[in-house]
XYZ file of C-alpha atoms in Angstrom:
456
model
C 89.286 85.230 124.822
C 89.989 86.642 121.496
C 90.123 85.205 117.908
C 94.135 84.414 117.748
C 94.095 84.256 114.019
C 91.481 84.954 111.446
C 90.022 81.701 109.713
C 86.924 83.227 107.491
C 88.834 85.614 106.567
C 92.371 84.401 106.613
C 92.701 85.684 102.857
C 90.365 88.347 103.576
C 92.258 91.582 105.187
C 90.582 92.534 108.246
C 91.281 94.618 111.499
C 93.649 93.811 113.891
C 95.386 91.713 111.296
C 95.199 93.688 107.720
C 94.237 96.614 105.849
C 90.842 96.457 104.284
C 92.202 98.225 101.620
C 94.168 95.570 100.702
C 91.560 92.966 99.668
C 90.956 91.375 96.433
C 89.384 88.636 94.375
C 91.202 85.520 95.629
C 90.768 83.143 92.579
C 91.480 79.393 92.284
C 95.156 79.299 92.045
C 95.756 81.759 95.147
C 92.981 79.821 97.233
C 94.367 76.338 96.588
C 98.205 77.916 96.965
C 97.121 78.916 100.674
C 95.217 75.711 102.061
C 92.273 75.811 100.250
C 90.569 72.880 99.000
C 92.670 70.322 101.288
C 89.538 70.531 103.394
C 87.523 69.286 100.454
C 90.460 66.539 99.546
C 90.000 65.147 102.798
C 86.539 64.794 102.542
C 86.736 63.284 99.456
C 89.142 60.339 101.487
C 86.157 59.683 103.608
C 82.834 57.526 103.826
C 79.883 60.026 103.414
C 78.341 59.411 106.747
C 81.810 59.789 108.362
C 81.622 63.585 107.027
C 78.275 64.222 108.694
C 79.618 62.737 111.470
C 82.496 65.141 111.906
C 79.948 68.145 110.891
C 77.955 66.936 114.193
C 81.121 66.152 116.519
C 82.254 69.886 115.948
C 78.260 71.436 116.527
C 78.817 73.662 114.143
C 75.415 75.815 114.217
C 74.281 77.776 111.108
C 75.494 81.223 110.735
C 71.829 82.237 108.915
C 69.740 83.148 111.857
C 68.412 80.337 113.795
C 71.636 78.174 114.898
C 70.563 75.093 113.892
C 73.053 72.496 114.268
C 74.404 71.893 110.657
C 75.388 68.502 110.547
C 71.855 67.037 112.414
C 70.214 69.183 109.772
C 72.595 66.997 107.398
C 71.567 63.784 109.181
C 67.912 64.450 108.214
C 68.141 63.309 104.601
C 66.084 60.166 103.913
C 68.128 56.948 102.180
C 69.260 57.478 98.862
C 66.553 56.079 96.349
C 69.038 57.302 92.625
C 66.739 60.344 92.517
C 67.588 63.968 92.487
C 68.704 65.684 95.686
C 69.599 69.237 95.876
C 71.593 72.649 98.028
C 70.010 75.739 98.255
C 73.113 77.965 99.574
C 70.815 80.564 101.297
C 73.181 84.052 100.046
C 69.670 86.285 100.344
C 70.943 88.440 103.742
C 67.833 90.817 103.152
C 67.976 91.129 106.760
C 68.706 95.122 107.822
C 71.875 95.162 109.419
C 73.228 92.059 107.506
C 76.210 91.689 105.313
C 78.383 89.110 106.581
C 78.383 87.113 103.538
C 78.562 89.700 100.906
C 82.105 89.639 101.986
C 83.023 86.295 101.575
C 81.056 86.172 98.298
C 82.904 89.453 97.197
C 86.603 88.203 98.293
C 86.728 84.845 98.545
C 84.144 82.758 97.347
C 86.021 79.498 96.453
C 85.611 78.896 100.989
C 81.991 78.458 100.118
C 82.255 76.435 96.689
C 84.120 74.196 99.015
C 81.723 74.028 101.189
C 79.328 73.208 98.988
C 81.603 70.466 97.330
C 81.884 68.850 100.469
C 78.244 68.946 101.551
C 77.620 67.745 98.268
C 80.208 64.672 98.727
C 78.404 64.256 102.460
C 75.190 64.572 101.529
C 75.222 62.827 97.780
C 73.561 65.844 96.414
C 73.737 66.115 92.648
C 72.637 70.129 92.375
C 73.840 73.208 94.117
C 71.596 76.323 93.820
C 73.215 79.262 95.180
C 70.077 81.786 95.784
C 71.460 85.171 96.193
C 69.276 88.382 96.402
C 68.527 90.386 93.739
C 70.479 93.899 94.691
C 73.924 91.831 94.660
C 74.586 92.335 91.480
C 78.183 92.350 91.664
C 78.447 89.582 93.621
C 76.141 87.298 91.513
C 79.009 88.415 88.403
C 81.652 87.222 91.343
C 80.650 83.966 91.951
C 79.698 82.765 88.616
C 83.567 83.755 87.783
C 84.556 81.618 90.965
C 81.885 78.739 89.558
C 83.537 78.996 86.608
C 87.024 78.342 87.719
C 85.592 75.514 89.713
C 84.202 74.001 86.881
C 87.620 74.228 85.148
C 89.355 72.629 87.694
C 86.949 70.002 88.131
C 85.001 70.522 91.118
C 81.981 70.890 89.690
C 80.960 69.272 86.207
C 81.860 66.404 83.942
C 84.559 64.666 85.594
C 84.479 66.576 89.336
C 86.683 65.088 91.748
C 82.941 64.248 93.309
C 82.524 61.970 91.327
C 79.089 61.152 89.850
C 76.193 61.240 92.299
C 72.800 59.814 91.933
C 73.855 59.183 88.366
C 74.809 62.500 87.188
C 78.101 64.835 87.527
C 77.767 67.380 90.148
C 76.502 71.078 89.206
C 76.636 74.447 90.616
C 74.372 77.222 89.700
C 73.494 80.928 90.937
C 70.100 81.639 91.356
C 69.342 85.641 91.533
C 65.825 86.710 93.434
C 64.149 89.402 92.927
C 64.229 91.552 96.619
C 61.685 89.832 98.844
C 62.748 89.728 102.376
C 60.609 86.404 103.054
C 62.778 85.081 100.457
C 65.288 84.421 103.148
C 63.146 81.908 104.826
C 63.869 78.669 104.010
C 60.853 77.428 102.039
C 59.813 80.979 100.782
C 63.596 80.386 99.103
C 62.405 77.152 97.748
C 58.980 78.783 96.339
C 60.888 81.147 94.659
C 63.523 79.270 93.202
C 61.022 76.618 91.518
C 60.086 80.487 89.824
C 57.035 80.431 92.129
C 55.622 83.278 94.409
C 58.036 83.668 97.579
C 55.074 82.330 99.921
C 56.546 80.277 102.515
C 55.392 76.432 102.929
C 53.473 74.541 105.574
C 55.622 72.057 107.299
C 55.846 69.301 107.625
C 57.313 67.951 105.343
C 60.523 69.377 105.873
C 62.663 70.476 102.958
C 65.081 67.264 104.011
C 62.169 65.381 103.188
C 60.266 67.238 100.281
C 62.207 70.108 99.442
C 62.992 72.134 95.748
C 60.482 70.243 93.230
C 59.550 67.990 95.965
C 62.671 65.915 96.202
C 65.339 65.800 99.724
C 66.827 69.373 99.859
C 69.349 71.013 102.423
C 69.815 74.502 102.634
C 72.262 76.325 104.634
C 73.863 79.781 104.939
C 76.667 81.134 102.993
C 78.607 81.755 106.127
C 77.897 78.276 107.563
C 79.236 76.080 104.431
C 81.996 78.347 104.436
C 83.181 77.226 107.928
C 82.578 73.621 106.217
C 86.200 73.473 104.785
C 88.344 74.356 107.416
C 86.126 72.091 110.213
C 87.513 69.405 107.810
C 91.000 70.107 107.239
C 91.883 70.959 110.729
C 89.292 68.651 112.749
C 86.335 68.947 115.487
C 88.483 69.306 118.454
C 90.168 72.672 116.585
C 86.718 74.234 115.848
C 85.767 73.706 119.711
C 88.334 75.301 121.472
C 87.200 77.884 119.440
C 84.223 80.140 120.503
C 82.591 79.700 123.816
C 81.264 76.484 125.217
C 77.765 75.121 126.523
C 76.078 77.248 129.032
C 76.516 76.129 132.511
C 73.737 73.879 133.923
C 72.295 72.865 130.225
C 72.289 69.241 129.121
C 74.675 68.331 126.456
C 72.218 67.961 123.949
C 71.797 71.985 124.124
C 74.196 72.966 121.158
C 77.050 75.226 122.696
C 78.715 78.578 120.838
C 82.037 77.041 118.934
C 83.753 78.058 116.705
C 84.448 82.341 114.957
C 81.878 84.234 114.146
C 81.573 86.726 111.188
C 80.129 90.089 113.328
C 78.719 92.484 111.016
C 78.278 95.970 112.597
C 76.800 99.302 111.676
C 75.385 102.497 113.255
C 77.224 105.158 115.484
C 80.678 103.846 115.740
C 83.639 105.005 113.788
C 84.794 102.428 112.172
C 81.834 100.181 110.277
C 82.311 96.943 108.954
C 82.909 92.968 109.598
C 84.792 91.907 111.733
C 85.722 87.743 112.514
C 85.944 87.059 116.480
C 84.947 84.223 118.877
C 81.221 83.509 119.632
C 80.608 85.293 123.079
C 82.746 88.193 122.406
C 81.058 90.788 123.947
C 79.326 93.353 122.741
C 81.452 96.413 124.242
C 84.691 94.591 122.912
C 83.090 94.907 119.773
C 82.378 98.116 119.426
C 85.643 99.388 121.774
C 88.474 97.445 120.166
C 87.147 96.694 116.708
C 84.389 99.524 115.575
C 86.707 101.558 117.336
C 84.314 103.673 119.681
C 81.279 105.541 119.786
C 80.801 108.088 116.724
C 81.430 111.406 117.691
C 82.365 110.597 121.662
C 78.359 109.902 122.324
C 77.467 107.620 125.156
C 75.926 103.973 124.000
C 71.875 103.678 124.026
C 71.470 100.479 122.692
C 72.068 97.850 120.015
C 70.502 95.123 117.998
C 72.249 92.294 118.459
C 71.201 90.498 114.960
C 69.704 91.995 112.675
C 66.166 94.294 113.142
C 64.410 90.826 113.672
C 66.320 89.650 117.338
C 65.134 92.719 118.902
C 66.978 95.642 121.050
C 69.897 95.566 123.778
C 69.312 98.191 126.422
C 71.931 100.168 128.076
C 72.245 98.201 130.810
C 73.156 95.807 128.222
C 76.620 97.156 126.990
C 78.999 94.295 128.299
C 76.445 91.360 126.966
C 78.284 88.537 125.292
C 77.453 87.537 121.757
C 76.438 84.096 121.428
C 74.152 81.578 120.324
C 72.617 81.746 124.147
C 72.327 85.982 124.161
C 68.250 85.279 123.695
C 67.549 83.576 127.228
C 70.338 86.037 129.209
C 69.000 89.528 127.510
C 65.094 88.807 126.333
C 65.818 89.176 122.688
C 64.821 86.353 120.243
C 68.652 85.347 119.462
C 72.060 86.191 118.015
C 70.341 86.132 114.600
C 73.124 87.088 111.781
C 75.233 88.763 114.104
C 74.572 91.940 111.947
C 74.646 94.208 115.034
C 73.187 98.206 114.924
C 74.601 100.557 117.727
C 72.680 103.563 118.510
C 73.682 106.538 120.287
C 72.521 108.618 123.349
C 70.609 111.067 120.890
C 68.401 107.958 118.977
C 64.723 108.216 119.384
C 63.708 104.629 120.025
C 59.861 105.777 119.306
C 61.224 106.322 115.744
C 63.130 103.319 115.515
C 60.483 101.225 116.592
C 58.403 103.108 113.945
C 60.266 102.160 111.191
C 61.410 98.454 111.883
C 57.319 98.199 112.068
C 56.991 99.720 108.381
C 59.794 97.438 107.086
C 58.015 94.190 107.961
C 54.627 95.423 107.115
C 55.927 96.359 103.686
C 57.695 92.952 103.531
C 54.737 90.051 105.230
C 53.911 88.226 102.132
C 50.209 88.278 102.945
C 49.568 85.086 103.316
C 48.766 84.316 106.922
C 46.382 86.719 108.443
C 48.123 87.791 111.743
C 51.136 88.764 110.073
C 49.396 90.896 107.303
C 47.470 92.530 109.995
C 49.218 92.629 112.769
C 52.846 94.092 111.150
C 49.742 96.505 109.382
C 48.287 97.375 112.587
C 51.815 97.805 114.436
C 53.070 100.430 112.345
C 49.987 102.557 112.222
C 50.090 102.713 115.990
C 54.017 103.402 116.236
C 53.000 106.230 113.582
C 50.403 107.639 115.711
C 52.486 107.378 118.609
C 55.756 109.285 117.068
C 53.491 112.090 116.030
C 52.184 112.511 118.986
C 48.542 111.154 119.330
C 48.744 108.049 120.856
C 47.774 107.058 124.058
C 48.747 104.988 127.025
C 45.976 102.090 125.568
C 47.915 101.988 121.960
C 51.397 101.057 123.912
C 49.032 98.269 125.548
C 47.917 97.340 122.611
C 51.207 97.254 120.951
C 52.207 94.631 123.260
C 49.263 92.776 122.757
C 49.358 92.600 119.528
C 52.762 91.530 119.400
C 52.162 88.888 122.013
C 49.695 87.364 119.534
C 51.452 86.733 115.818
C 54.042 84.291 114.826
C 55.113 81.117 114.342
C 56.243 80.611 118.444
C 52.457 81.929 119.602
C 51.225 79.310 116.775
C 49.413 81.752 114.173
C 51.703 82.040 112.079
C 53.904 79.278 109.205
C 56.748 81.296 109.360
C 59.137 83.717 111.338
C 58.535 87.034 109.779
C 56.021 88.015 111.957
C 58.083 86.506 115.058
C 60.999 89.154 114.296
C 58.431 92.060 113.703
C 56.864 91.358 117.221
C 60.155 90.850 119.240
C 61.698 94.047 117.704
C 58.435 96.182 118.915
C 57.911 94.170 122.271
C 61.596 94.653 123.088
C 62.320 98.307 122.485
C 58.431 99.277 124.263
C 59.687 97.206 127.168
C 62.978 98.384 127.363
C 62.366 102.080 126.736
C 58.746 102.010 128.058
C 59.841 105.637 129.942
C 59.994 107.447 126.401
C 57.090 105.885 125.106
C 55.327 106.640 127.563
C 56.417 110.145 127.607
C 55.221 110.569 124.045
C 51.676 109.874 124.673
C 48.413 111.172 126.795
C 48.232 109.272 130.229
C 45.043 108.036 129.415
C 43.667 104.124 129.717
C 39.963 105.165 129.973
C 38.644 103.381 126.934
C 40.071 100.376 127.973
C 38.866 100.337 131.691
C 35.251 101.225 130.582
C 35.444 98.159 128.145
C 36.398 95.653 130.563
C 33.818 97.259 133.414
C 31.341 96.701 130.760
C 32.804 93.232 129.493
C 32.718 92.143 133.418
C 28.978 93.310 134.254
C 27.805 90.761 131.347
């Protein structure tokens, strides 16, 4: 069923209810002057714990990637001991495809300072670190004049609304990278804010437990602390008749898809951009009603549902539904950012599968050995296969490969390589007929090898 009414971007113009055209920089006065904040006012009426507990009655799942359940994450925080305790608003989107929350930073950034207020409040967090990526330039000037008007209004500083926590007034601060990619995962964040290497940590301990400088840290996505606000102004039971429920025949302790959903999408379709709709909106409603069509007429081929890192849709795959559950129903690694790609009839996969392989071997920090290889090793076989020299043993040992890095297979400490090997596996696998067409029919080598493996 579709969205009724925008909520993300109720002061955000956005097709089928505005003009793009017609955005602008919604300050304090217009925010507050159209609901805003009266999430934050409520919160403010409420026990701590009683906030987390609403956060975890609605299941709201974070909008970054992995769909972790927001207010357990919250409920991970050890007892308060008068010590520092920071938010690390995770505004890198360095993944391709991605740029959800470059438009609530750009339009409307008070929804996320109020998010970030509230998690605050929940959470008793004295310091907010918003870590944006380096290339946002514009957006990093944005939100330091929305911090700003915070601060004035006393949501922030010396004598916030907050209150004092652990002893000191509540801050808010943006914290620019510098372009890494494996600055979006959590702890390679953390590394990199404390003005250290983006390397990503060993865990445990958790960042709840030992995050930035080794004190109790949560960090969530932009897009999920924006969705913070209105869960508390208009309540749990509103968020979930939103979105799409738990999947049939799951426990209840599997989260479920509530709530809008912030759908980024790019690639052949006429009309690019983001779009708000209900988790497990499908993907050919997507494209047909809202990207308005295939570009140029062209027939659909296939689409990555979530950025490069979740992998490919086939074109059997048209009519899948977008939600938090899309990784078990179409053998892709998840819903990711919801940045979705569409490519066209004419798209050589070979090439596509050539170049996500470049991007992550340019982008592995180094640091564990199957993901500096392996994304290495990937991309110099998708090159040799795309120009024509490969053979049927390099597709076979493109899967290998891929079967054999990342943090699921165990060799890995963090995702990167994970997204590098389900974006290969799943495009070989689901376009194995063009690959294959691209390179000699030969497996020779590799049956002489394991004749001669077998006879000693």
């Amino acid at each position: 069923m579709p969205l009724a009414q925008p909520v993300l971007c109720k002061r955000i113009p956005t097709y089928p209810w505005g003009d793009p055209k017609d955005r602008h920089y919604v300050g304090y006065d217009q925010f507050t002057a159209t609901g805003g904040y009266v999430g934050l006012t409520k919160a403010l009426g409420m026990a701590p714990k009683a906030v987390i507990d609403l956060v975890k009655e609605a299941e709201l799942r974070g909008r970054g990637g992995a769909g972790f359940p927001a207010g357990l994450k919250w409920s991970f925080l050890p007892p308060e001991d008068g010590q520092r305790r920071y938010l690390a608003v995770n505004a890198d989107e360095s993944e391709p495809g991605t740029f959800k929350d470059r438009l609530l930073i750009d339009f409307d950034p008070h929804l996320l300072l109020e998010g970030i207020a509230i998690c605050m409040h929940a959470c008793r967090l004295d310091t907010a670190y918003i870590y944006i990526r380096g290339e946002y330039h514009a957006q990093a000037k944005t939100l330091n004049r929305a911090i700003d008007e915070a601060y004035t209004h006393k949501v922030f500083g010396e004598g916030s609304r907050l209150g004092q926590i652990n002893g000191l007034w509540p801050t808010c601060y943006v914290h620019r990278g510098a372009g890494a990619y494996i600055c979006g995962e959590e702890t390679g964040l953390l590394e990199s804010l404390e003005g250290k290497r983006g390397w990503p940590r060993i865990k445990p301990p958790f960042p709840a437990v030992a995050g930035a400088f080794a004190r109790p840290t949560i960090i969530n996505n932009v897009e999920t602390l924006a969705m913070v606000g209105p869960i508390l102004d208009q309540g749990a039971a509103w968020f979930k008749s939103l979105g799409k429920g738990r999947p049939d025949g799951v426990p209840p302790t599997v989260p479920a898809s509530f709530g809008p959903k912030l759908y980024g999408i790019s690639g052949h379709v006429n009309r690019p951009g983001v779009y708000e709709e209900n988790l497990g909106i499908k993907l050919s409603t997507l494209i047909e009603d809202h990207a308005a069509g295939m570009l140029n007429g062209k027939k659909f081929k296939a689409a990555i549902p979530g950025g490069i890192s979740m992998g490919v849709l086939g074109p059997d795959e048209y009519h899948a539904e977008l939600d938090f559950d899309i990784g078990r129903k179409h053998n892709c690694l998840g819903l990711g950012t919801a940045g979705v790609i569409v490519m066209d009839q004419d798209t050589d996969m070979v090439a596509v599968a050539r170049n996500i392989a470049r991007f992550f071997a340019h982008e592995s920090c180094g640091q564990c050995t199957p993901c500096r290889e392996g994304t290495g090793w990937m991309y110099k076989v998708l090159t040799r296969v795309e120009a024509g020299g490969g053979t049927l043993d390099d597709l076979d040992l493109l899967l290998e490969v891929s079967a054999s890095m990342g943090a699921m297979p165990g060799t890995t400490i963090c995702g990167l390589a994970d997204g590098a090997n389900w974006a290969v596996r799943t495009i070989v696998n689901k376009f194995w007929p063009e690959f294959e067409a691209r390179v000699a029919p030969t497996r020779s080598n590799r049956v002489s090898l394991a004749v001669v493996g077998a006879t000693h």
